[in-house]
Structures are given as C-alpha cells and as structure tokens.
Coordinates of N, CA and C in Angstrom, one line a residue:
X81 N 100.2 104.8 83.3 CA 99.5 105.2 82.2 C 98.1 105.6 82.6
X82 N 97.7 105.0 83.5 CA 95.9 105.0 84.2 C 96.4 106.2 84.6
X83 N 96.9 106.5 85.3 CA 97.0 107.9 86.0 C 96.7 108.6 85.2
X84 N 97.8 108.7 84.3 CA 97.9 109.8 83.6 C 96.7 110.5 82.7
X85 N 95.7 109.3 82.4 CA 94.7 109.2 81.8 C 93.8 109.7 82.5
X86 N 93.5 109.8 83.9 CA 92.7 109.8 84.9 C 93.2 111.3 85.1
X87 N 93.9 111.7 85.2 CA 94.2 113.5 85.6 C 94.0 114.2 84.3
X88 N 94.2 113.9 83.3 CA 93.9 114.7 82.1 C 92.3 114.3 81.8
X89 N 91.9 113.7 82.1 CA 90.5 113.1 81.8 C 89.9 114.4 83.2
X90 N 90.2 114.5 84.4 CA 89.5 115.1 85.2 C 89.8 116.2 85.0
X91 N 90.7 117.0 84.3 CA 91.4 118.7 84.0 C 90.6 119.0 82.9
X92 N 90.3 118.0 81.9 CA 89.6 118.3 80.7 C 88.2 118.2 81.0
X93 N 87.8 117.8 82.0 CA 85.8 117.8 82.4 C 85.5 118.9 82.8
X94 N 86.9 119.6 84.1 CA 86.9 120.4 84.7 C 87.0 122.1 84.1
X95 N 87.5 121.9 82.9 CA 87.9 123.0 82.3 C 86.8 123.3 81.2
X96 N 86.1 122.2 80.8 CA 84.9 121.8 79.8 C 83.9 122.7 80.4
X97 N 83.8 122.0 81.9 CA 82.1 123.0 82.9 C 82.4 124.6 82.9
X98 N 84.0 124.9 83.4 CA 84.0 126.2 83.6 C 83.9 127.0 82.1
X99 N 84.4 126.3 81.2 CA 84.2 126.9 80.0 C 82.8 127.1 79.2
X100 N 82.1 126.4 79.8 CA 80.4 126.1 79.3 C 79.6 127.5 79.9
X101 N 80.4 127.1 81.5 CA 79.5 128.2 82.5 C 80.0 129.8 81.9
X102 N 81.1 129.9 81.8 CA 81.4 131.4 81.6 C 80.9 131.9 80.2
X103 N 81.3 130.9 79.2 CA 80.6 130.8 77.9 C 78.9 131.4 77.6
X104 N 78.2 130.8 78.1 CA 76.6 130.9 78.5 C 76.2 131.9 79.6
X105 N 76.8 132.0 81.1 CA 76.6 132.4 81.9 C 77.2 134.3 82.8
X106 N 78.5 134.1 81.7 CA 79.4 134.9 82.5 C 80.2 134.5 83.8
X107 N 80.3 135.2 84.2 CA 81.0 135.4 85.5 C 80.0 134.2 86.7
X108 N 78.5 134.9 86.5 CA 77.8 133.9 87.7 C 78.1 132.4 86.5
X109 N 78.3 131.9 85.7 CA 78.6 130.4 85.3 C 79.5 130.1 85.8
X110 N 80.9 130.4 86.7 CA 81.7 130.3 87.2 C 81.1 129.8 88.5
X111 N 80.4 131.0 89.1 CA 80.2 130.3 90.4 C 79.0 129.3 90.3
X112 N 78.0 129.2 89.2 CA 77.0 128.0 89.0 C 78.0 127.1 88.7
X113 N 79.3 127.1 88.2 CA 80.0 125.6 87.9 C 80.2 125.2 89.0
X114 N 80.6 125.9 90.2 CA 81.8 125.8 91.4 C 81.2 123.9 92.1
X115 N 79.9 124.0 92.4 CA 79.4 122.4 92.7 C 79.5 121.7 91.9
X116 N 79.2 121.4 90.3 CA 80.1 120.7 89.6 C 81.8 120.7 90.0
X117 N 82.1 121.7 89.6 CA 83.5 121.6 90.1 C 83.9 120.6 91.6
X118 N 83.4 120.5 92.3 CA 83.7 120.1 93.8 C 83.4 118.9 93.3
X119 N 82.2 118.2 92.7 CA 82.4 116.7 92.3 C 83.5 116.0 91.3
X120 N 83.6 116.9 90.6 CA 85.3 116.5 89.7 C 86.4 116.9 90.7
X121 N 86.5 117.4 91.5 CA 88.0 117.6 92.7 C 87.8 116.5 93.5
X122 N 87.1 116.2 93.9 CA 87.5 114.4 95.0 C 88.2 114.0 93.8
X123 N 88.0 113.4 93.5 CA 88.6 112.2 92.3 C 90.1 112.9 92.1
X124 N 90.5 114.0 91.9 CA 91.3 114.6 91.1 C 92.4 114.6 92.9
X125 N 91.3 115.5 94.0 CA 92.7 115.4 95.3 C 93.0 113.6 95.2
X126 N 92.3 112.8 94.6 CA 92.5 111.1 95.7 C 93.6 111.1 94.6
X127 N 93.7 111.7 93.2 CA 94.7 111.3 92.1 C 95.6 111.6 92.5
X128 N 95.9 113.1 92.8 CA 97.1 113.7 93.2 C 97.7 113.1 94.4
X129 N 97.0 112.9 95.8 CA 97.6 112.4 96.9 C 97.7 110.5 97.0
X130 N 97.4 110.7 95.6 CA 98.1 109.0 95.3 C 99.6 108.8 94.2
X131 N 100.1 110.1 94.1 CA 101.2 110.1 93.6 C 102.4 109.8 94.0
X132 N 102.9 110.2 95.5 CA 104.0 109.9 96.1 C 104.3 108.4 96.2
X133 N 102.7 107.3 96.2 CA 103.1 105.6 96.0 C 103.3 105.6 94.8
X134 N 102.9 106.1 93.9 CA 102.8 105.7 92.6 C 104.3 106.3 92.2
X135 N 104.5 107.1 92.5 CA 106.1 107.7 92.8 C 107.3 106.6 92.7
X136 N 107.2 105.9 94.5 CA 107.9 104.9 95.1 C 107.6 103.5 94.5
X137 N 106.4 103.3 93.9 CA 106.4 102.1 92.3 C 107.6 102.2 91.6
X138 N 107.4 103.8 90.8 CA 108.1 103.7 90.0 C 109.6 103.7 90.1
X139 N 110.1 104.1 91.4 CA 111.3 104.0 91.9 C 112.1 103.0 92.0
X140 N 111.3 101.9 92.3 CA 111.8 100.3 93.3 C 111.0 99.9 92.0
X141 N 110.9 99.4 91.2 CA 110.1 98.8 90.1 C 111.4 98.0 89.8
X142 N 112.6 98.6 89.7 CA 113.8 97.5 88.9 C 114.3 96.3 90.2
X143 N 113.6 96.6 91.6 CA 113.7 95.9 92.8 C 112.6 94.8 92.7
X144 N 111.6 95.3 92.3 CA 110.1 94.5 92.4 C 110.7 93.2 92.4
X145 N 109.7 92.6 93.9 CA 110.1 91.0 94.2 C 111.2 90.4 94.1
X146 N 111.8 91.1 94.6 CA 113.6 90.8 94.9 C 113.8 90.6 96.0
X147 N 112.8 91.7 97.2 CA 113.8 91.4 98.4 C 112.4 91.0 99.1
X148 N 112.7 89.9 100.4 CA 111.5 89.5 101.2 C 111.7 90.1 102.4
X149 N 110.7 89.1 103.3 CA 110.9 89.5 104.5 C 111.1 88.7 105.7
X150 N 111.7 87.8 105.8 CA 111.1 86.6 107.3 C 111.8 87.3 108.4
X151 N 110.5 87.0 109.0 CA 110.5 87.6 111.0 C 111.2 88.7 111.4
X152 N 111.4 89.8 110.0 CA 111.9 91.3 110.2 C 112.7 91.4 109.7
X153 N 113.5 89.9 109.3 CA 115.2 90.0 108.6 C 115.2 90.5 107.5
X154 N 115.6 90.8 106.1 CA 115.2 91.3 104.7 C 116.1 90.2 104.3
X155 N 115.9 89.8 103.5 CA 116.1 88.2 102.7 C 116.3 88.9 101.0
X156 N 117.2 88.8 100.2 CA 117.5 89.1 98.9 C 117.5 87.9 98.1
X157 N 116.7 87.6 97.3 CA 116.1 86.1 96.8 C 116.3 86.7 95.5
X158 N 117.2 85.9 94.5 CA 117.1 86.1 93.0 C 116.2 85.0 92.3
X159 N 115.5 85.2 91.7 CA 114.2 84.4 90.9 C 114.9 84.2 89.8
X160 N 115.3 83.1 88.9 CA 115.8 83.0 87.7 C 115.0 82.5 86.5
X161 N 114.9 82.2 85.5 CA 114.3 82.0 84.3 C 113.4 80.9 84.8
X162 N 114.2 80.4 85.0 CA 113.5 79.0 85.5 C 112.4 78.4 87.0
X163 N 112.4 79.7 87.1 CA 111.7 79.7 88.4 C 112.5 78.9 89.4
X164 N 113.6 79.1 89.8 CA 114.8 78.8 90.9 C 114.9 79.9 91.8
X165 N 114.7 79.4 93.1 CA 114.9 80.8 93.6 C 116.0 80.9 94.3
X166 N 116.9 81.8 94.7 CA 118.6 81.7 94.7 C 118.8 82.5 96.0
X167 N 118.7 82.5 97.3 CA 118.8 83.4 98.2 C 120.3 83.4 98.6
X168 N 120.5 84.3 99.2 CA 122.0 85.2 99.2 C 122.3 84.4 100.7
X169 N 123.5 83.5 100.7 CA 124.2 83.0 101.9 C 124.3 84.0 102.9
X170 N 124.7 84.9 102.9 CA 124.9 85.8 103.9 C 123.6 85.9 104.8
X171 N 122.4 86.1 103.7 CA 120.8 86.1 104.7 C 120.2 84.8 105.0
X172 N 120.7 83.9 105.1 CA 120.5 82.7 105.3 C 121.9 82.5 106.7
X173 N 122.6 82.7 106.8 CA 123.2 82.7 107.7 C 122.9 83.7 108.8
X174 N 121.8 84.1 108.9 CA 120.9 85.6 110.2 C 120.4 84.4 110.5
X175 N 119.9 83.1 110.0 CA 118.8 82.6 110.4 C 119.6 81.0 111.4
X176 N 120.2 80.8 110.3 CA 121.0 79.2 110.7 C 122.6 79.6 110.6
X177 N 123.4 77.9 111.0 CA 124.7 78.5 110.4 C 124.8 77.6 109.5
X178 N 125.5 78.2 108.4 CA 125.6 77.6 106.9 C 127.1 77.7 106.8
X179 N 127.2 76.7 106.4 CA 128.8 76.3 106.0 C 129.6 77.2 105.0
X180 N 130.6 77.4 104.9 CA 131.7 78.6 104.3 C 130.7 78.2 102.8
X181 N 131.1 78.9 101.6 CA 130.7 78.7 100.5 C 131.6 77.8 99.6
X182 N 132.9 76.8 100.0 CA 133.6 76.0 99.2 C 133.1 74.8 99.9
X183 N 132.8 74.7 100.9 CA 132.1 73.3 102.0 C 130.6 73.6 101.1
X184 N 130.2 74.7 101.0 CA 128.4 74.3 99.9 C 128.7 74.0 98.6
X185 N 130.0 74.1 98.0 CA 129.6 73.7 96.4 C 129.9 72.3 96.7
X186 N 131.0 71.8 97.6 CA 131.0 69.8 97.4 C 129.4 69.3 98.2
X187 N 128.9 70.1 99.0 CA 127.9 69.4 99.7 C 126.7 69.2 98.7
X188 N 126.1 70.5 97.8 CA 125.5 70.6 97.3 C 125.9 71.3 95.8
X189 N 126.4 70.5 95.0 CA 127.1 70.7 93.9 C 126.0 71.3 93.2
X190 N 126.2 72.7 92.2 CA 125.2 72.9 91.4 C 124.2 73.8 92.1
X191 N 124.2 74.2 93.3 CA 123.1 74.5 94.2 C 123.2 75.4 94.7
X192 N 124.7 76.2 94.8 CA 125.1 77.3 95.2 C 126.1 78.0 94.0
X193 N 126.2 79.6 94.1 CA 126.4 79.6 92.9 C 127.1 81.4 93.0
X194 N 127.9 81.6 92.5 CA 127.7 83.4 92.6 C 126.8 84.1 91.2
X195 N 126.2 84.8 91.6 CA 125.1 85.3 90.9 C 124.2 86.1 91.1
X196 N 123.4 87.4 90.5 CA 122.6 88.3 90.6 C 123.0 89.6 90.6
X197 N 122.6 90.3 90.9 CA 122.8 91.6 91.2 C 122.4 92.4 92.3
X198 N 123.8 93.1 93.1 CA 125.1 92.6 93.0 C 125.4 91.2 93.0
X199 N 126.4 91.1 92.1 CA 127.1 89.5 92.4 C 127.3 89.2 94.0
X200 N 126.3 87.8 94.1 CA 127.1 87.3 95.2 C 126.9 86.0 95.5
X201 N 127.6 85.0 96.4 CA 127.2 83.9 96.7 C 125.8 83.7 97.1
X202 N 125.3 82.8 96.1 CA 123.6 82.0 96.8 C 123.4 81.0 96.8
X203 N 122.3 80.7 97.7 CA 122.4 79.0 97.2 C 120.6 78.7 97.2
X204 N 120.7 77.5 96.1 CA 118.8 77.6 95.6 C 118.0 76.9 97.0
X205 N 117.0 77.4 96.9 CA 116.0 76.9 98.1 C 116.0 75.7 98.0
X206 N 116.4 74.7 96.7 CA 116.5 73.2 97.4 C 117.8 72.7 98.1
X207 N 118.9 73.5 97.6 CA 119.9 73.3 98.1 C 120.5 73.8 99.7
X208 N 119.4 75.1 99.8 CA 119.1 75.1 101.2 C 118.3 74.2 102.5
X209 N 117.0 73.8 101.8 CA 116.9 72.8 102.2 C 117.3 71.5 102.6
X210 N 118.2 71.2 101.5 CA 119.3 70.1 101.6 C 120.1 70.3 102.8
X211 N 120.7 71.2 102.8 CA 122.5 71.8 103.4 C 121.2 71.7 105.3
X212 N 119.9 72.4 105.3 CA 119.5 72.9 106.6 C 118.4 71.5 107.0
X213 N 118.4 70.5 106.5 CA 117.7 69.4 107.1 C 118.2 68.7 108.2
X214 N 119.2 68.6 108.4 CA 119.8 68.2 109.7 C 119.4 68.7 111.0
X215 N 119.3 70.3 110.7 CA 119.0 70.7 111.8 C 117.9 70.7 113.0
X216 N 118.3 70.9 114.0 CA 116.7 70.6 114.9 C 116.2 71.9 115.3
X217 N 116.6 73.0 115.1 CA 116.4 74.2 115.7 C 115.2 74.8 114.4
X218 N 113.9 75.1 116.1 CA 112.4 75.4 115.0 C 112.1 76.3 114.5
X219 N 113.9 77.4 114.5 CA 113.3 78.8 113.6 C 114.1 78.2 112.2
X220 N 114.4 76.9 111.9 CA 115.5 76.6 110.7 C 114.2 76.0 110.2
X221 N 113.9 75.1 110.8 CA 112.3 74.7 109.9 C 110.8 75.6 109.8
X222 N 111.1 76.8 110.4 CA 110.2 77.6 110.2 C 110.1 78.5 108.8
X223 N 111.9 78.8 108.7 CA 112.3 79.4 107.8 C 112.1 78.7 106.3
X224 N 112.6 77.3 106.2 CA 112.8 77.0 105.2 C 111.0 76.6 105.0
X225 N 110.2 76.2 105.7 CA 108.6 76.5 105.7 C 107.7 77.7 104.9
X226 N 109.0 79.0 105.4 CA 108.6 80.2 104.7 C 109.1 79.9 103.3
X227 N 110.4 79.8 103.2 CA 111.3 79.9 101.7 C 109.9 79.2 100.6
X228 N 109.6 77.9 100.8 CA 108.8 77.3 100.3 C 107.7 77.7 99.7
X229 N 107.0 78.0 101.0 CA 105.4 78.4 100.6 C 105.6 79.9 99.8
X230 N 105.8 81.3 100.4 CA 105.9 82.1 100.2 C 106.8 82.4 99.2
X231 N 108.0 82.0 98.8 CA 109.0 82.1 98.0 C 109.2 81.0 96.6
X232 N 109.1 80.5 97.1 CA 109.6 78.9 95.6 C 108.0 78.6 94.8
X233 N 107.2 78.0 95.8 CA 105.7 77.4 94.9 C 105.3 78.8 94.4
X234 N 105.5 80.8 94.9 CA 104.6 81.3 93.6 C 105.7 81.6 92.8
X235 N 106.9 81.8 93.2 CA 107.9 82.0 91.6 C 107.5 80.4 90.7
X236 N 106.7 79.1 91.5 CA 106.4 78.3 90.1 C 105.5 78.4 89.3
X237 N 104.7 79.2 90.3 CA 103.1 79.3 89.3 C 102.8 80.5 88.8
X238 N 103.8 81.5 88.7 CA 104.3 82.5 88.1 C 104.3 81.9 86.3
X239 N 106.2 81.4 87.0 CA 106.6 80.9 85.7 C 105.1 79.6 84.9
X240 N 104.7 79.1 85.8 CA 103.8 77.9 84.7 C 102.6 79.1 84.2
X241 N 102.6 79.8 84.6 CA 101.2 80.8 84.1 C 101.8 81.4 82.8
X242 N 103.2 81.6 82.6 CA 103.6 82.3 81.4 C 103.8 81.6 80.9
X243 N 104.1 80.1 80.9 CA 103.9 79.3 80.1 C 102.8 78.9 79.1

C-alpha cells in the first residue's frame, strides 16, 4: 500500500511542476521544470527498481516463515497456534538418523504427528530434542542449538506479543 502511495504521490508532484511550468511559462516551463523534475525521479527510479522484491514479497507471502535454513539444508518448520514448532522428519533426518515414524509416535507420543501443508510427518522441536539427546555427534547438538534459539524461543515471543 506504501508503494502504491509513494508512486502516485511522486506522478502527481511530477505532473503538478510540469503543469505549472507550461501553464505560466509555455514551452520554456517545461524545460524550467526539467531540475525539479530530476529531484522527483530519484525517489520515483529507487520506487520502480524496488518493485521486482516487492514483487517476490508478494509471491512467497503465503510461504513467509515456513521454510529455514541450517548449514545450507532448507528445513520446512510448521509454526502452529500455539507457538509449537513442527519440523518435517524427512529434514531432520539430512541432519541425524531419526527413527521410522511408528518407532516416533511410541517414543514420543503426541510429539510427532502428520500435519501442515503439504501433509506430512513432523515432529515438535521438543520431541526432537527428546528422540536426539542421546546422541554425541556435534552437528546433532548444533542443530537442535539452532531449532531452539532461532526457531522455537521467537515463534514464543511472537505468540506472547499477540497475546
């Protein structure tokens, strides 16, 4: 909506001067506008050549904060009402090995689950942590380090802020 406010805001100044200058001046008000004119065009090229992000916003907007990143891997994390955050077995298994999905619901009952969009097996970051404490390998505690900081504490202070 800024944008849009911001380009019609700079076509309406810009069309204001030249309309002033030819109005009063003629032909030379045109070219007396032309340096006004060049101060209303920066603003107007930085509008325009900020469209293609504002573009790819509005593209990935129904994605926003869905997919992460650890150490290059893309991680698909569903955030639920509750500020639970649900990452997809399959990307959890690039990192560690995680047990079939019928060995995670007796391990961690409640904690794995199929869900999101697309449907798929996930299991919540505590239940990850659970199922990956055993292990000693320092990219499993590095990871679940990231899940934590980066992924679980701001989906909480997200949700307590809308509270």
């Amino acid at each position: 909506m800024k944008l849009a406010v911001d380009i019609a805001f700079g076509i309406a100044l810009s069309a204001a001067v030249l309309y002033a200058g030819w109005h009063w001046y003629g032909p030379f008000g045109l070219v007396f506008g032309a340096p006004i004119l060049a101060i209303f065009g920066r603003p107007l090229v930085e509008i325009m050549t900020s469209l293609p992000r504002h573009a790819r916003h509005l593209a990935l907007r129904d994605r926003a904060g869905r997919y992460y990143e650890f150490r290059g891997r893309s991680m698909d994390i569903h955030v639920d009402a509750d500020a639970r955050c649900w990452i997809a077995t399959a990307d959890v298994r690039k990192i560690a090995a995680l047990p079939a999905e019928a060995v995670l619901l007796r391990l961690v009952p409640g904690q794995c689950r199929e869900l999101g969009d697309p449907m798929t097996w996930r299991i919540s970051s505590d239940g990850a942590a659970r199922v990956l404490a055993k292990s000693t390998d320092a990219e499993v505690a590095k990871f679940l380090t990231w899940l934590d900081r980066e992924v679980a504490q701001p989906a909480r202070k997200r949700r307590e802020r809308r509270l």
